[in-house]
Backbone as ProteinMPNN parsed JSONL, in Angstrom:
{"seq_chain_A": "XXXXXXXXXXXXXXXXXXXXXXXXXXXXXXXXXXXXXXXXXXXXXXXXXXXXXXXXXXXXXXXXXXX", "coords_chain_A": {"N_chain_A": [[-15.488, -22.753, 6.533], [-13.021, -20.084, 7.277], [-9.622, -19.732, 6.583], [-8.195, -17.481, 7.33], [-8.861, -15.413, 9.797], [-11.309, -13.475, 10.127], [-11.495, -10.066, 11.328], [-13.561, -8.212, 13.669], [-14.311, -5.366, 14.492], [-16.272, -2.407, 16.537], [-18.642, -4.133, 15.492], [-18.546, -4.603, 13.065], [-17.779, -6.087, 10.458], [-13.894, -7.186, 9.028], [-12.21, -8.502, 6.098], [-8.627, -9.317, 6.58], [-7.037, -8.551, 4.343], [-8.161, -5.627, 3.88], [-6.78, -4.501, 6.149], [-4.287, -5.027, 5.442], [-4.299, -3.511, 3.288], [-4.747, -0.864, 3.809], [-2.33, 0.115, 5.75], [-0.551, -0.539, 3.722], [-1.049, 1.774, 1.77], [-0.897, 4.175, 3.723], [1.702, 3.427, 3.648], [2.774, 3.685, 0.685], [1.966, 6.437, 0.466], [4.069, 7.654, 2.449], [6.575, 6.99, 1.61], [6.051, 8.146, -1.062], [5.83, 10.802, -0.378], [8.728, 11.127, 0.307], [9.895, 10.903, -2.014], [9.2, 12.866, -3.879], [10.406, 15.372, -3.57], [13.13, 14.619, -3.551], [13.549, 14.327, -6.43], [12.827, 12.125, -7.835], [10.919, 11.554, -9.713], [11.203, 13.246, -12.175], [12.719, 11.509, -13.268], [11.075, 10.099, -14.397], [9.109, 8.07, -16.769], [6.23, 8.261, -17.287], [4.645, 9.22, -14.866], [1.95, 7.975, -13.26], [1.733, 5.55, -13.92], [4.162, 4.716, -12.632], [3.366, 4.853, -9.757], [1.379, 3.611, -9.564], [2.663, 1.441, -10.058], [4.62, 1.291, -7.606], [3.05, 1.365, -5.524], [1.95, -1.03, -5.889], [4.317, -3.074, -5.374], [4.71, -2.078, -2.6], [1.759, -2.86, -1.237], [2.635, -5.846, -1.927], [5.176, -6.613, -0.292], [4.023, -5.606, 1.977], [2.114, -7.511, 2.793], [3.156, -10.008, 2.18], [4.454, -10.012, 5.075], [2.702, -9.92, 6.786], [1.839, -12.33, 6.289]], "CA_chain_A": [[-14.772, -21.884, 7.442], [-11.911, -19.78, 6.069], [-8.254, -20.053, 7.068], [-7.787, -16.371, 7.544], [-9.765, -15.092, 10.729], [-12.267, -12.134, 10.379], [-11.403, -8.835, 12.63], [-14.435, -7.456, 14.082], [-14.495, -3.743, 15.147], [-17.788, -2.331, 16.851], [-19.947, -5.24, 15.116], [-18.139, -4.469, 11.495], [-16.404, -7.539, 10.472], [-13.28, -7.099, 7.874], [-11.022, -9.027, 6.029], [-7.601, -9.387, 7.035], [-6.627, -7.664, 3.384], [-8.023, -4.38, 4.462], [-5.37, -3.634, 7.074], [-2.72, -4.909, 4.524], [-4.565, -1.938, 2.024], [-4.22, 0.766, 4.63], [-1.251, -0.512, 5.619], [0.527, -0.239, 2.067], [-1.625, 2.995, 1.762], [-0.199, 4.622, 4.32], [3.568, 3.759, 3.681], [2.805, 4.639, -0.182], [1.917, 8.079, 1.058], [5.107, 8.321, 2.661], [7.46, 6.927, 0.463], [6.012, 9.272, -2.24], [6.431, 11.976, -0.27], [10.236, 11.361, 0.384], [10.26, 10.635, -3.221], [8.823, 13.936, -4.651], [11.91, 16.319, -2.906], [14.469, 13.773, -4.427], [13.76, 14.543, -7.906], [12.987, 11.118, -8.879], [9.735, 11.732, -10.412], [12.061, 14.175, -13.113], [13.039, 10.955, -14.411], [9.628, 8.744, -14.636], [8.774, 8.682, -17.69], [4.685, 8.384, -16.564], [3.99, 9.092, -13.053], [1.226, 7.409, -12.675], [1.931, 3.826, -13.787], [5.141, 4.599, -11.538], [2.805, 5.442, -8.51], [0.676, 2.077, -9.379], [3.687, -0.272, -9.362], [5.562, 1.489, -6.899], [1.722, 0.774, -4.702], [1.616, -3.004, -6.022], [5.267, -3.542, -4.49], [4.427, -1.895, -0.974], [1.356, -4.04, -1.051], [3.448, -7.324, -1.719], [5.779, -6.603, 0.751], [3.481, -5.791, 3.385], [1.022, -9.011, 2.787], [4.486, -11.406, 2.427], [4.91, -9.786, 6.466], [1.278, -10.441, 7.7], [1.253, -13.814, 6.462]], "C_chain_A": [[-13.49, -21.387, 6.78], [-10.45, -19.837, 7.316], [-7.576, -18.393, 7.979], [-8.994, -15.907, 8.506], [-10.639, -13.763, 11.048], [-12.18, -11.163, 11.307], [-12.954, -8.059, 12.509], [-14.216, -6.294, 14.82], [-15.488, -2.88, 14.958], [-18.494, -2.837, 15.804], [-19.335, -5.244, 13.566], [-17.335, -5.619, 11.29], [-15.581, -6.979, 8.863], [-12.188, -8.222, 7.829], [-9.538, -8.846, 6.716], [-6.919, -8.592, 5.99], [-6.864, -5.905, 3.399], [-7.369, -3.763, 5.774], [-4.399, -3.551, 6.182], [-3.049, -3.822, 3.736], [-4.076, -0.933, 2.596], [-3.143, 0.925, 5.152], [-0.335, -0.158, 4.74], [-0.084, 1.268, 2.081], [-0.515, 3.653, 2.254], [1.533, 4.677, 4.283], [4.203, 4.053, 2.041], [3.191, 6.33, 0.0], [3.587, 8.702, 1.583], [6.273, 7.463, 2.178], [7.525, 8.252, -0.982], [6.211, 10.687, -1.64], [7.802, 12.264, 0.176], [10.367, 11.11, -1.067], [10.178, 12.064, -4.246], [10.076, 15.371, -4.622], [12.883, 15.963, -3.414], [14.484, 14.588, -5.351], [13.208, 13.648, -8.687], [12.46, 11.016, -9.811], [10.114, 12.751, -12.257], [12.181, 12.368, -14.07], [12.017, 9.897, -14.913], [9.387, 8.972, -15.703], [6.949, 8.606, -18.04], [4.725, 7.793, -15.054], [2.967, 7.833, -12.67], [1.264, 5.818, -12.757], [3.224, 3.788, -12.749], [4.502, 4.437, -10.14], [1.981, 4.072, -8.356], [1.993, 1.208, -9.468], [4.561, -0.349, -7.961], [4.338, 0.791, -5.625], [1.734, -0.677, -4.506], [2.95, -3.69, -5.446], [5.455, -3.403, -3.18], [3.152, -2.933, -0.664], [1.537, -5.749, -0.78], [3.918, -7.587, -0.461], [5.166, -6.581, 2.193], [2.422, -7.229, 3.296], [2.069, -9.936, 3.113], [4.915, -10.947, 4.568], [3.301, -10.25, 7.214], [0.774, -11.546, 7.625], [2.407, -14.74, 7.342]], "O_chain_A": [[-12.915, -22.039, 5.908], [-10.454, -19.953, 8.542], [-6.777, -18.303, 8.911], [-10.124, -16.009, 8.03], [-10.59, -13.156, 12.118], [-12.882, -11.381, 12.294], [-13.384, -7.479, 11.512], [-13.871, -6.468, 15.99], [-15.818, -2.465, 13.847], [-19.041, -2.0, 15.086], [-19.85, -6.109, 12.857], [-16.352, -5.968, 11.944], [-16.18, -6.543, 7.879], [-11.533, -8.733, 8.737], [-9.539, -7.957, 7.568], [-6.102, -7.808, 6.474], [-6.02, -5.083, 3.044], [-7.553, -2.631, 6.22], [-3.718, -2.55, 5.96], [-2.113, -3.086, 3.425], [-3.196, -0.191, 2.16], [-2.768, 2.096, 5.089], [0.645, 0.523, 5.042], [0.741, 2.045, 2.563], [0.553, 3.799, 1.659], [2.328, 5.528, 4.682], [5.352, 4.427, 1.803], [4.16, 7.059, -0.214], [4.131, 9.757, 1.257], [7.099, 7.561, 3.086], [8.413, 8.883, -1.555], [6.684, 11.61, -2.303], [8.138, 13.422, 0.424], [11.583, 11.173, -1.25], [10.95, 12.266, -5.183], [10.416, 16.099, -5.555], [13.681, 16.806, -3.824], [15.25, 15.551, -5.337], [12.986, 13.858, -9.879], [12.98, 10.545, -10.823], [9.34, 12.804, -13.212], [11.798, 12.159, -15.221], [12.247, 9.011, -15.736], [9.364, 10.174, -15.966], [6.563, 8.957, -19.155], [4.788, 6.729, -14.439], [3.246, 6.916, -11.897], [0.911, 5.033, -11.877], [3.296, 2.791, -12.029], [5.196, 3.831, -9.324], [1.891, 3.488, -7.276], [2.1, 0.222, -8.739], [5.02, -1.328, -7.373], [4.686, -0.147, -4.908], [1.601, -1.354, -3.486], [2.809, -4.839, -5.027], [6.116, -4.196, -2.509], [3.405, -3.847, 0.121], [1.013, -6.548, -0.003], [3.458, -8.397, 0.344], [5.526, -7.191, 3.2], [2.262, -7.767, 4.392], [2.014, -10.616, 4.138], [5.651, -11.709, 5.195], [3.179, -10.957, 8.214], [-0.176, -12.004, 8.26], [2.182, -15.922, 7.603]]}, "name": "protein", "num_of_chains": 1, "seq": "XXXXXXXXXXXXXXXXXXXXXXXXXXXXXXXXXXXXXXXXXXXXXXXXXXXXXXXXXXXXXXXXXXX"}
């Protein structure tokens, strides 16, 4: 039996980690888009590993709140 309790919605059962995904998702999305108007992205020096760590720290943060 696992420690973390299975959400079922109409007959679909999911982890407890796919809310924290959509979750972080969703507040990615809008972080990056208050981020893009700044400027900040001027000084990244690659976007996209910026856009994956900036992801892997909204993830943290929201999992360290749902546990």
């Amino acid at each position: 039996m696992s420690v973390l309790p299975v959400i079922v919605i109409f007959g679909l059962s999911f982890p407890p980690i796919f809310f924290e995904i959509i979750v972080s998702l969703l507040l990615f999305w809008l972080v990056r888009r208050v981020l893009l108007p700044v400027g900040l992205y001027d000084f990244v020096w690659h976007p996209a590993l910026f856009n994956t760590a900036l992801y892997c720290c909204l993830f943290y943060l929201v999992s360290r709140l749902f546990v």
